[in-house]
Short mmCIF file of C-alpha atoms and ligand atoms in Angstrom, two decimals:
data_model
loop_
_atom_site.label_atom_id
_atom_site.label_comp_id
_atom_site.label_asym_id
_atom_site.label_seq_id
_atom_site.Cartn_x
_atom_site.Cartn_y
_atom_site.Cartn_z
CA MET A 149 -58.24 -21.25 89.71
CA SER A 150 -60.56 -23.37 91.81
CA LYS A 151 -59.55 -24.24 95.41
CA ASN A 152 -58.12 -27.62 94.23
CA GLU A 153 -56.04 -26.06 91.51
CA GLN A 154 -54.18 -23.93 93.95
CA ASN A 155 -52.64 -27.14 95.45
CA TRP A 156 -51.54 -28.44 91.93
CA GLY A 157 -47.72 -28.97 91.55
CA PRO A 158 -46.04 -27.20 88.75
CA ASN A 159 -46.19 -30.13 86.33
CA THR A 160 -49.92 -30.44 86.67
CA ARG A 161 -50.35 -26.76 86.24
CA LEU A 162 -48.35 -26.99 82.94
CA VAL A 163 -50.89 -29.51 81.38
CA ARG A 164 -54.11 -28.51 83.13
CA ALA A 165 -54.16 -24.74 84.27
CA GLY A 166 -56.33 -22.47 82.05
CA LEU A 167 -58.34 -25.45 80.49
CA HIS A 168 -61.94 -24.39 80.11
CA ARG A 169 -63.57 -27.07 77.93
CA SER A 170 -66.30 -26.08 75.43
CA GLN A 171 -69.70 -27.74 75.22
CA PHE A 172 -68.01 -30.46 73.07
CA GLU A 173 -65.89 -31.56 75.99
CA GLU A 174 -62.67 -31.97 73.89
CA THR A 175 -59.66 -33.46 75.52
CA SER A 176 -57.10 -31.07 73.94
CA GLU A 177 -57.71 -27.29 74.39
CA ALA A 178 -59.89 -25.77 71.60
CA MET A 179 -58.55 -23.10 69.32
CA TYR A 180 -60.63 -20.04 68.78
CA LEU A 181 -59.60 -18.43 65.54
CA THR A 182 -61.77 -15.32 65.50
CA SER A 183 -61.08 -11.65 65.45
CA GLY A 184 -64.51 -10.49 66.74
CA TYR A 185 -67.55 -11.66 68.79
CA VAL A 186 -71.26 -11.30 68.20
CA TYR A 187 -74.05 -10.02 70.47
CA GLN A 188 -77.74 -11.26 70.64
CA SER A 189 -78.94 -7.76 71.00
CA ALA A 190 -78.08 -4.13 70.72
CA GLU A 191 -78.49 -3.90 74.47
CA GLU A 192 -76.09 -6.83 74.99
CA ALA A 193 -73.42 -4.99 72.95
CA GLU A 194 -74.02 -1.73 74.86
CA ALA A 195 -73.73 -3.72 78.20
CA ALA A 196 -70.53 -5.45 77.03
CA PHE A 197 -68.79 -2.05 76.58
CA VAL A 198 -70.20 -0.58 79.85
CA ASN A 199 -69.08 -3.66 81.89
CA ASP A 200 -65.60 -3.76 80.38
CA GLY A 201 -64.05 -7.28 80.79
CA SER A 202 -67.31 -9.05 81.40
CA ARG A 203 -66.99 -10.86 78.11
CA TYR A 204 -64.91 -10.95 74.95
CA VAL A 205 -65.70 -8.01 72.67
CA TYR A 206 -62.75 -7.83 70.07
CA GLY A 207 -59.69 -9.83 69.19
CA ARG A 208 -57.25 -7.06 70.03
CA PHE A 209 -58.48 -6.93 73.60
CA GLY A 210 -58.75 -10.71 74.25
CA ASN A 211 -59.55 -14.31 73.04
CA PRO A 212 -60.33 -17.51 74.80
CA THR A 213 -57.19 -19.25 73.44
CA ILE A 214 -54.96 -16.35 74.59
CA THR A 215 -56.65 -16.65 78.01
CA LEU A 216 -55.76 -20.30 78.10
CA PHE A 217 -52.07 -19.43 77.52
CA GLU A 218 -52.15 -16.56 79.95
CA GLU A 219 -53.78 -18.61 82.80
CA ARG A 220 -51.45 -21.49 82.26
CA LEU A 221 -48.19 -19.36 82.28
CA ALA A 222 -49.56 -17.27 85.34
CA ALA A 223 -50.20 -20.64 87.14
CA LEU A 224 -46.64 -21.80 86.64
CA GLU A 225 -45.14 -18.33 87.43
CA GLY A 226 -47.25 -17.84 90.66
CA ALA A 227 -48.26 -14.53 89.29
CA GLU A 228 -51.72 -12.92 89.88
CA ALA A 229 -52.15 -12.04 86.11
CA CYS A 230 -50.59 -12.38 82.79
CA LYS A 231 -50.99 -10.74 79.29
CA GLY A 232 -49.81 -12.60 76.15
CA VAL A 233 -48.44 -10.48 73.45
CA ALA A 234 -47.06 -10.80 69.87
CA SER A 235 -43.35 -11.28 70.73
CA GLY A 236 -40.76 -11.02 73.43
CA MET A 237 -39.85 -7.58 72.35
CA ALA A 238 -43.49 -6.53 72.43
CA ALA A 239 -43.58 -7.77 76.09
CA VAL A 240 -40.28 -5.80 76.87
CA PHE A 241 -41.42 -2.65 75.21
CA ALA A 242 -45.05 -2.70 76.67
CA SER A 243 -43.93 -3.57 80.16
CA ILE A 244 -41.72 -0.38 80.25
CA ALA A 245 -43.70 1.90 77.94
CA CYS A 246 -47.03 1.43 79.70
CA GLN A 247 -45.79 3.01 82.91
CA VAL A 248 -43.29 5.70 81.99
CA ARG A 249 -43.77 9.52 81.33
CA ALA A 250 -41.42 12.21 80.07
CA GLY A 251 -38.99 13.05 82.73
CA ASP A 252 -38.89 9.52 84.27
CA ARG A 253 -35.60 7.69 84.90
CA LEU A 254 -34.90 4.01 84.31
CA VAL A 255 -31.87 1.89 85.43
CA ALA A 256 -30.55 -1.28 83.64
CA PRO A 257 -27.46 -3.35 83.66
CA ARG A 258 -25.34 -2.98 80.43
CA ALA A 259 -25.47 -6.77 79.67
CA LEU A 260 -28.71 -7.00 77.83
CA PHE A 261 -30.06 -8.45 74.51
CA GLY A 262 -29.39 -5.92 71.65
CA SER A 263 -32.97 -5.02 71.22
CA CYS A 264 -33.59 -4.30 74.97
CA THR A 265 -30.73 -1.85 74.91
CA TYR A 266 -32.16 -0.18 71.88
CA ILE A 267 -35.53 0.38 73.64
CA LEU A 268 -33.92 1.57 76.87
CA ASN A 269 -31.23 3.69 75.30
CA ASP A 270 -32.26 4.81 71.78
CA LEU A 271 -36.00 4.84 71.93
CA MET A 272 -36.88 5.83 75.42
CA SER A 273 -34.70 8.96 75.25
CA ARG A 274 -36.77 10.17 72.20
CA PHE A 275 -39.68 10.42 74.58
CA GLY A 276 -37.77 12.12 77.40
CA VAL A 277 -37.05 8.98 79.52
CA ALA A 278 -33.55 8.63 80.46
CA CYS A 279 -31.89 5.29 81.26
CA ASP A 280 -28.73 4.93 83.49
CA PHE A 281 -26.63 1.72 82.90
CA VAL A 282 -24.62 -0.08 85.45
CA ASP A 283 -22.44 -3.00 85.80
CA GLY A 284 -25.26 -5.45 86.81
CA THR A 285 -22.81 -7.78 88.73
CA ASP A 286 -21.68 -4.84 90.97
CA LEU A 287 -23.97 -4.12 93.92
CA ALA A 288 -22.09 -0.89 94.82
CA GLN A 289 -23.08 0.41 91.33
CA TRP A 290 -26.67 -0.67 91.86
CA GLU A 291 -26.88 1.13 95.22
CA GLN A 292 -25.41 4.27 93.75
CA ALA A 293 -27.85 4.24 90.84
CA LEU A 294 -30.74 3.61 93.08
CA SER A 295 -29.82 6.12 95.73
CA LYS A 296 -31.99 8.45 93.58
CA PRO A 297 -35.71 7.92 92.65
CA ALA A 298 -36.37 5.81 89.49
CA LYS A 299 -39.50 4.76 87.70
CA ALA A 300 -38.39 1.14 86.82
CA VAL A 301 -35.39 -1.12 86.58
CA PHE A 302 -35.09 -3.65 83.79
CA VAL A 303 -32.73 -6.59 84.04
CA GLU A 304 -31.98 -9.78 82.22
CA THR A 305 -30.60 -12.60 84.48
CA PRO A 306 -28.85 -14.47 83.13
CA SER A 307 -28.04 -12.04 80.41
CA ASN A 308 -27.96 -12.69 76.67
CA PRO A 309 -25.29 -13.80 75.66
CA SER A 310 -22.75 -13.06 78.45
CA LEU A 311 -24.65 -15.12 81.12
CA GLU A 312 -24.13 -12.45 83.77
CA LEU A 313 -26.41 -12.64 86.78
CA VAL A 314 -28.16 -9.82 88.76
CA ASP A 315 -28.80 -10.44 92.48
CA LEU A 316 -32.62 -10.18 92.27
CA LYS A 317 -33.28 -10.10 96.07
CA ALA A 318 -30.71 -7.47 96.61
CA VAL A 319 -31.64 -5.30 93.67
CA ALA A 320 -35.39 -5.73 94.45
CA GLY A 321 -34.59 -4.26 97.91
CA LEU A 322 -32.82 -1.27 96.47
CA CYS A 323 -35.83 -0.70 94.02
CA LYS A 324 -38.28 -0.44 96.86
CA LYS A 325 -36.22 2.39 98.38
CA ALA A 326 -35.93 4.19 95.17
CA GLY A 327 -39.62 3.74 94.38
CA ALA A 328 -39.00 1.78 91.21
CA ARG A 329 -40.64 -1.33 89.94
CA LEU A 330 -38.30 -4.20 89.04
CA ILE A 331 -38.86 -5.85 85.67
CA VAL A 332 -37.02 -9.07 85.03
CA ASP A 333 -36.65 -10.57 81.53
CA ASN A 334 -36.52 -14.24 82.54
CA VAL A 335 -36.01 -15.78 79.13
CA PHE A 336 -32.51 -17.41 79.89
CA ALA A 337 -33.52 -18.79 83.21
CA THR A 338 -36.86 -20.08 81.98
CA PRO A 339 -40.14 -19.99 84.17
CA LEU A 340 -39.06 -23.32 85.55
CA PHE A 341 -35.62 -22.40 86.96
CA GLN A 342 -36.05 -18.86 88.39
CA LYS A 343 -39.14 -17.25 90.17
CA PRO A 344 -38.34 -13.46 90.09
CA LEU A 345 -41.76 -12.59 91.83
CA GLN A 346 -40.72 -14.68 94.80
CA LEU A 347 -37.38 -12.84 94.93
CA GLY A 348 -39.05 -9.51 95.09
CA ALA A 349 -39.45 -8.46 91.45
CA ASP A 350 -42.84 -6.76 90.39
CA ILE A 351 -42.96 -7.74 86.82
CA VAL A 352 -41.70 -10.71 84.67
CA VAL A 353 -41.42 -10.72 80.92
CA TYR A 354 -40.83 -13.63 78.39
CA SER A 355 -40.12 -14.14 74.95
CA ALA A 356 -42.38 -17.20 74.68
CA THR A 357 -40.70 -17.63 71.26
CA LYS A 358 -37.91 -19.39 73.16
CA HIS A 359 -38.34 -22.39 75.63
CA ILE A 360 -42.14 -21.91 76.03
CA ASP A 361 -42.78 -22.82 72.35
CA GLY A 362 -39.41 -24.63 72.40
CA GLN A 363 -39.92 -26.10 69.00
CA GLY A 364 -39.18 -23.19 66.81
CA ARG A 365 -42.76 -22.66 65.39
CA CYS A 366 -44.11 -19.24 66.40
CA LEU A 367 -43.39 -15.90 68.06
CA GLY A 368 -44.92 -14.83 71.28
CA GLY A 369 -44.36 -13.08 74.51
CA ALA A 370 -45.90 -12.49 78.00
CA VAL A 371 -45.92 -9.95 80.79
CA LEU A 372 -46.76 -11.10 84.28
CA GLY A 373 -47.42 -9.30 87.59
CA SER A 374 -50.09 -8.11 89.93
CA LYS A 375 -53.66 -7.80 88.98
CA GLU A 376 -53.39 -4.01 89.67
CA PHE A 377 -50.53 -3.44 87.30
CA ILE A 378 -51.71 -5.79 84.48
CA ALA A 379 -55.35 -4.64 84.50
CA GLY A 380 -54.76 -1.06 85.48
CA GLU A 381 -51.69 -0.08 83.47
CA LEU A 382 -50.63 -2.86 80.95
CA ALA A 383 -53.92 -3.88 79.59
CA PRO A 384 -55.10 -0.37 78.40
CA PHE A 385 -51.76 0.15 76.77
CA LEU A 386 -52.01 -3.07 74.85
CA ARG A 387 -55.57 -2.54 73.87
CA HIS A 388 -54.88 0.87 72.33
CA THR A 389 -51.49 0.09 70.80
CA GLY A 390 -52.24 -3.34 69.46
CA PRO A 391 -49.35 -5.86 69.82
CA ALA A 392 -51.89 -8.59 70.05
CA LEU A 393 -50.76 -12.30 70.22
CA SER A 394 -52.37 -14.44 67.40
CA PRO A 395 -54.79 -17.05 68.86
CA PHE A 396 -53.07 -19.68 66.74
CA ASN A 397 -49.73 -18.89 68.37
CA ALA A 398 -51.25 -18.68 71.81
CA TRP A 399 -52.53 -22.29 71.38
CA THR A 400 -49.12 -23.44 70.10
CA LEU A 401 -47.49 -21.81 73.11
CA ALA A 402 -49.93 -23.22 75.57
CA LYS A 403 -49.43 -26.80 74.22
CA GLY A 404 -45.58 -25.99 74.34
CA LEU A 405 -45.99 -25.32 78.10
CA GLU A 406 -47.31 -28.96 78.58
CA THR A 407 -43.74 -30.31 77.75
CA LEU A 408 -41.68 -27.32 79.02
CA ALA A 409 -40.49 -29.08 82.22
CA LEU A 410 -39.45 -32.38 80.33
CA ARG A 411 -37.68 -30.47 77.62
CA VAL A 412 -35.92 -27.82 79.76
CA GLU A 413 -34.71 -30.27 82.45
CA ARG A 414 -33.16 -32.61 79.70
CA GLN A 415 -31.69 -29.66 77.81
CA ALA A 416 -30.21 -28.06 81.07
CA ALA A 417 -28.71 -31.49 82.10
CA SER A 418 -26.95 -31.69 78.62
CA ALA A 419 -25.88 -28.01 78.79
CA LEU A 420 -24.13 -28.58 82.14
CA SER A 421 -22.48 -31.84 80.98
CA LEU A 422 -21.32 -30.12 77.81
CA ALA A 423 -19.89 -27.12 79.88
CA HIS A 424 -17.80 -29.47 81.85
CA LEU A 425 -16.61 -31.41 78.69
CA LEU A 426 -15.52 -28.12 77.00
CA GLU A 427 -14.01 -26.42 79.94
CA GLY A 428 -10.29 -26.47 79.88
CA HIS A 429 -10.13 -27.69 76.11
CA VAL A 430 -6.92 -26.27 74.66
CA LYS A 431 -8.73 -24.37 71.90
CA ILE A 432 -11.28 -22.82 74.15
CA ALA A 433 -10.46 -19.56 76.12
CA SER A 434 -13.41 -19.87 78.47
CA VAL A 435 -16.74 -21.59 78.93
CA ARG A 436 -19.53 -19.68 80.58
CA HIS A 437 -22.39 -21.30 82.32
CA PRO A 438 -24.07 -20.51 85.67
CA GLY A 439 -23.74 -24.01 86.80
CA LEU A 440 -19.90 -24.21 86.39
CA ALA A 441 -17.96 -23.57 89.56
CA SER A 442 -15.71 -21.25 87.54
CA HIS A 443 -18.70 -18.89 86.78
CA PRO A 444 -17.96 -15.70 88.80
CA GLN A 445 -21.44 -15.79 90.21
CA HIS A 446 -21.93 -19.46 90.67
CA GLU A 447 -22.94 -19.09 94.40
CA LEU A 448 -25.58 -16.58 93.34
CA ALA A 449 -26.75 -18.90 90.70
CA LYS A 450 -27.25 -21.65 93.25
CA ARG A 451 -29.11 -19.25 95.52
CA GLN A 452 -31.64 -17.76 93.17
CA MET A 453 -32.04 -20.51 90.43
CA SER A 454 -33.25 -23.96 90.87
CA GLY A 455 -31.51 -25.00 87.54
CA PHE A 456 -28.73 -23.38 85.55
CA GLY A 457 -30.51 -23.15 82.09
CA THR A 458 -29.78 -24.44 78.60
CA MET A 459 -27.39 -21.79 77.34
CA LEU A 460 -23.62 -21.79 77.10
CA GLY A 461 -21.09 -19.16 76.26
CA ILE A 462 -18.00 -20.63 74.46
CA GLU A 463 -15.09 -18.44 73.70
CA ILE A 464 -12.87 -19.94 71.05
CA LYS A 465 -9.11 -18.98 71.11
CA GLY A 466 -8.16 -17.07 67.84
CA GLY A 467 -11.18 -14.59 67.70
CA GLN A 468 -13.75 -14.19 65.04
CA ALA A 469 -11.74 -16.28 62.38
CA ALA A 470 -11.49 -19.25 64.56
CA ALA A 471 -15.08 -18.95 65.72
CA PHE A 472 -16.18 -18.86 62.05
CA ARG A 473 -14.09 -21.89 61.30
CA PHE A 474 -15.81 -23.75 64.25
CA LEU A 475 -19.30 -22.69 63.06
CA ASN A 476 -18.71 -23.68 59.50
CA ALA A 477 -17.33 -27.11 60.48
CA LEU A 478 -20.51 -28.18 62.40
CA GLU A 479 -22.60 -30.83 60.77
CA MET A 480 -25.60 -31.03 63.12
CA ILE A 481 -25.93 -28.02 65.32
CA ASP A 482 -27.58 -25.31 63.31
CA ILE A 483 -26.21 -21.75 63.00
CA SER A 484 -29.21 -19.81 64.10
CA ASN A 485 -29.77 -16.70 66.44
CA ASN A 486 -32.99 -18.16 67.93
CA LEU A 487 -32.53 -20.19 71.31
CA GLY A 488 -34.52 -22.48 73.63
CA ASP A 489 -35.39 -24.77 70.61
CA ALA A 490 -35.51 -28.58 70.79
CA LYS A 491 -32.69 -28.39 68.09
CA SER A 492 -29.32 -27.24 69.29
CA LEU A 493 -28.65 -23.71 67.98
CA ILE A 494 -25.39 -21.68 67.91
CA THR A 495 -24.67 -18.12 66.97
CA HIS A 496 -21.84 -15.55 66.88
CA PRO A 497 -23.24 -12.76 68.98
CA ALA A 498 -20.62 -10.02 67.92
CA THR A 499 -21.80 -10.30 64.28
CA THR A 500 -25.41 -11.22 64.71
CA THR A 501 -27.55 -10.46 67.76
CA HIS A 502 -25.23 -7.87 69.15
CA GLN A 503 -23.70 -6.56 65.94
CA ARG A 504 -25.01 -2.95 66.59
CA LEU A 505 -23.05 -2.49 69.64
CA THR A 506 -19.83 -0.31 69.50
CA PRO A 507 -16.52 -2.21 70.00
CA GLU A 508 -16.35 -0.63 73.55
CA ASP A 509 -19.71 -1.90 74.58
CA LYS A 510 -19.13 -5.31 73.07
CA GLN A 511 -16.00 -5.44 75.35
CA ARG A 512 -17.83 -4.14 78.45
CA GLN A 513 -20.64 -6.86 78.02
CA GLY A 514 -17.98 -9.60 77.53
CA ILE A 515 -18.92 -10.20 73.87
CA ALA A 516 -15.53 -11.19 72.66
CA PRO A 517 -14.65 -11.73 68.90
CA GLY A 518 -14.28 -15.45 69.56
CA LEU A 519 -17.45 -15.83 71.73
CA LEU A 520 -20.12 -18.28 70.60
CA ARG A 521 -23.71 -18.78 72.15
CA LEU A 522 -24.81 -22.24 72.30
CA SER A 523 -28.51 -23.17 72.97
CA VAL A 524 -28.56 -26.78 73.90
CA GLY A 525 -31.32 -28.84 72.53
CA LEU A 526 -32.76 -32.30 72.95
CA GLU A 527 -30.42 -34.35 70.79
CA ASP A 528 -28.46 -37.21 72.19
CA GLU A 529 -25.56 -35.82 74.26
CA LYS A 530 -22.99 -38.20 72.30
CA ASP A 531 -24.07 -36.56 68.99
CA LEU A 532 -23.78 -33.06 70.50
CA LYS A 533 -20.32 -33.82 71.80
CA ALA A 534 -19.31 -35.37 68.48
CA ASP A 535 -20.40 -32.21 66.56
CA LEU A 536 -18.64 -29.75 69.07
CA MET A 537 -15.46 -31.86 68.70
CA ARG A 538 -15.73 -31.62 64.90
CA GLY A 539 -15.93 -27.88 65.33
CA LEU A 540 -12.97 -27.68 67.53
CA ALA A 541 -10.97 -30.00 65.22
CA ALA A 542 -11.39 -27.33 62.47
CA VAL A 543 -10.05 -24.54 64.55
C1 PLP B 872 -33.34 -12.02 76.65
C2 PLP B 872 -34.21 -11.78 75.47
N1 PLP B 872 -35.38 -10.93 75.64
C3 PLP B 872 -36.17 -10.72 74.60
C4 PLP B 872 -35.95 -11.37 73.46
C5 PLP B 872 -36.94 -10.98 72.15
O1 PLP B 872 -37.90 -12.05 71.90
P1 PLP B 872 -38.62 -12.13 70.56
O2 PLP B 872 -37.69 -12.64 69.52
O3 PLP B 872 -39.74 -13.16 70.79
O4 PLP B 872 -39.17 -10.73 70.34
C6 PLP B 872 -34.88 -12.10 73.19
C7 PLP B 872 -34.67 -12.78 71.90
O5 PLP B 872 -33.57 -13.44 71.65
C8 PLP B 872 -34.08 -12.41 74.34
O6 PLP B 872 -32.94 -13.34 74.18
#
């Protein structure tokens, strides 16, 4: 960033950071769809490989359109460096796998997206890396788990789908003592409403598929952190294992960032208003949203988030059958397991995203048979209310 760019506000960063115009002086960012690069001489090729990072050499290592996305997201996050990858799960996996060795120990809360649990529990153990799970809302459990050394701690806050929060400042302090790096999956909070690095985290990961694209068009992911970590540990891992982001997707995501604040602020306002509307309805057992005073960690949400997000948990009375009746009666909100989209999307986590969990784990994570996860989109609030009331009438 130039001197002036460092003073830019977040909205300016979202539309202008990372813009390096080509010789054609285009207004909109150019898209470089190329897998390789050419050299004017054999000596130039040799120099490019000696002075690693001095220029683009191959699509798996870097691309100008991917750099645009990385620089724009890093500018918003306030991170020294960023690497774009093919999906959110590629970001989660690489952020962990690039730094662990057999014999290392990880710690994580139980409330996680199903694939994150798979990586931490099923996959890491195959390589001799153990993961201890705690109740992420209970600081005493964190203190105990981090009273012994650990290599890294991985958290989602708010978590998918139970919207549980982890006290990032407190856990970051415990991580320092345990010698562990704190990795935060910030998908539910969005880069707008929560700044984990400012709260003491070391690494932030995103599924850019969600709010960053925000229009359901492509997959992508990102890992952000210090230059030392990104260049020294993550970049070599990505280069040799190959979860590269497509330049086309990087362009789509960079353009998605331009409207991120407008979209997410509107969606979050609607989500809070719908949470208030639904709370206390006779056919609803509970509504979960960090912005509701009834959320057990509402005070923490107010402390560590500048907005409460676009996601709601709605537990319908009557279990799975009632939840399915609700879903099947909807006429506008789509049944879909994606989230963060301009279109409102709803899913039944117990039978979709978290289907693999045992009944005990579902219970421990608060994934009740009647729980629905609603991702609030950009539709008019009156139309969303009408559709939700249609669903409730069918229960
Ligand atoms: C919290 C969280 N992390 C990671 C992912 C994975 O993202 P992707 O689908 O882009 O791989 C998801 C997807 O739903 C998610 O909700």
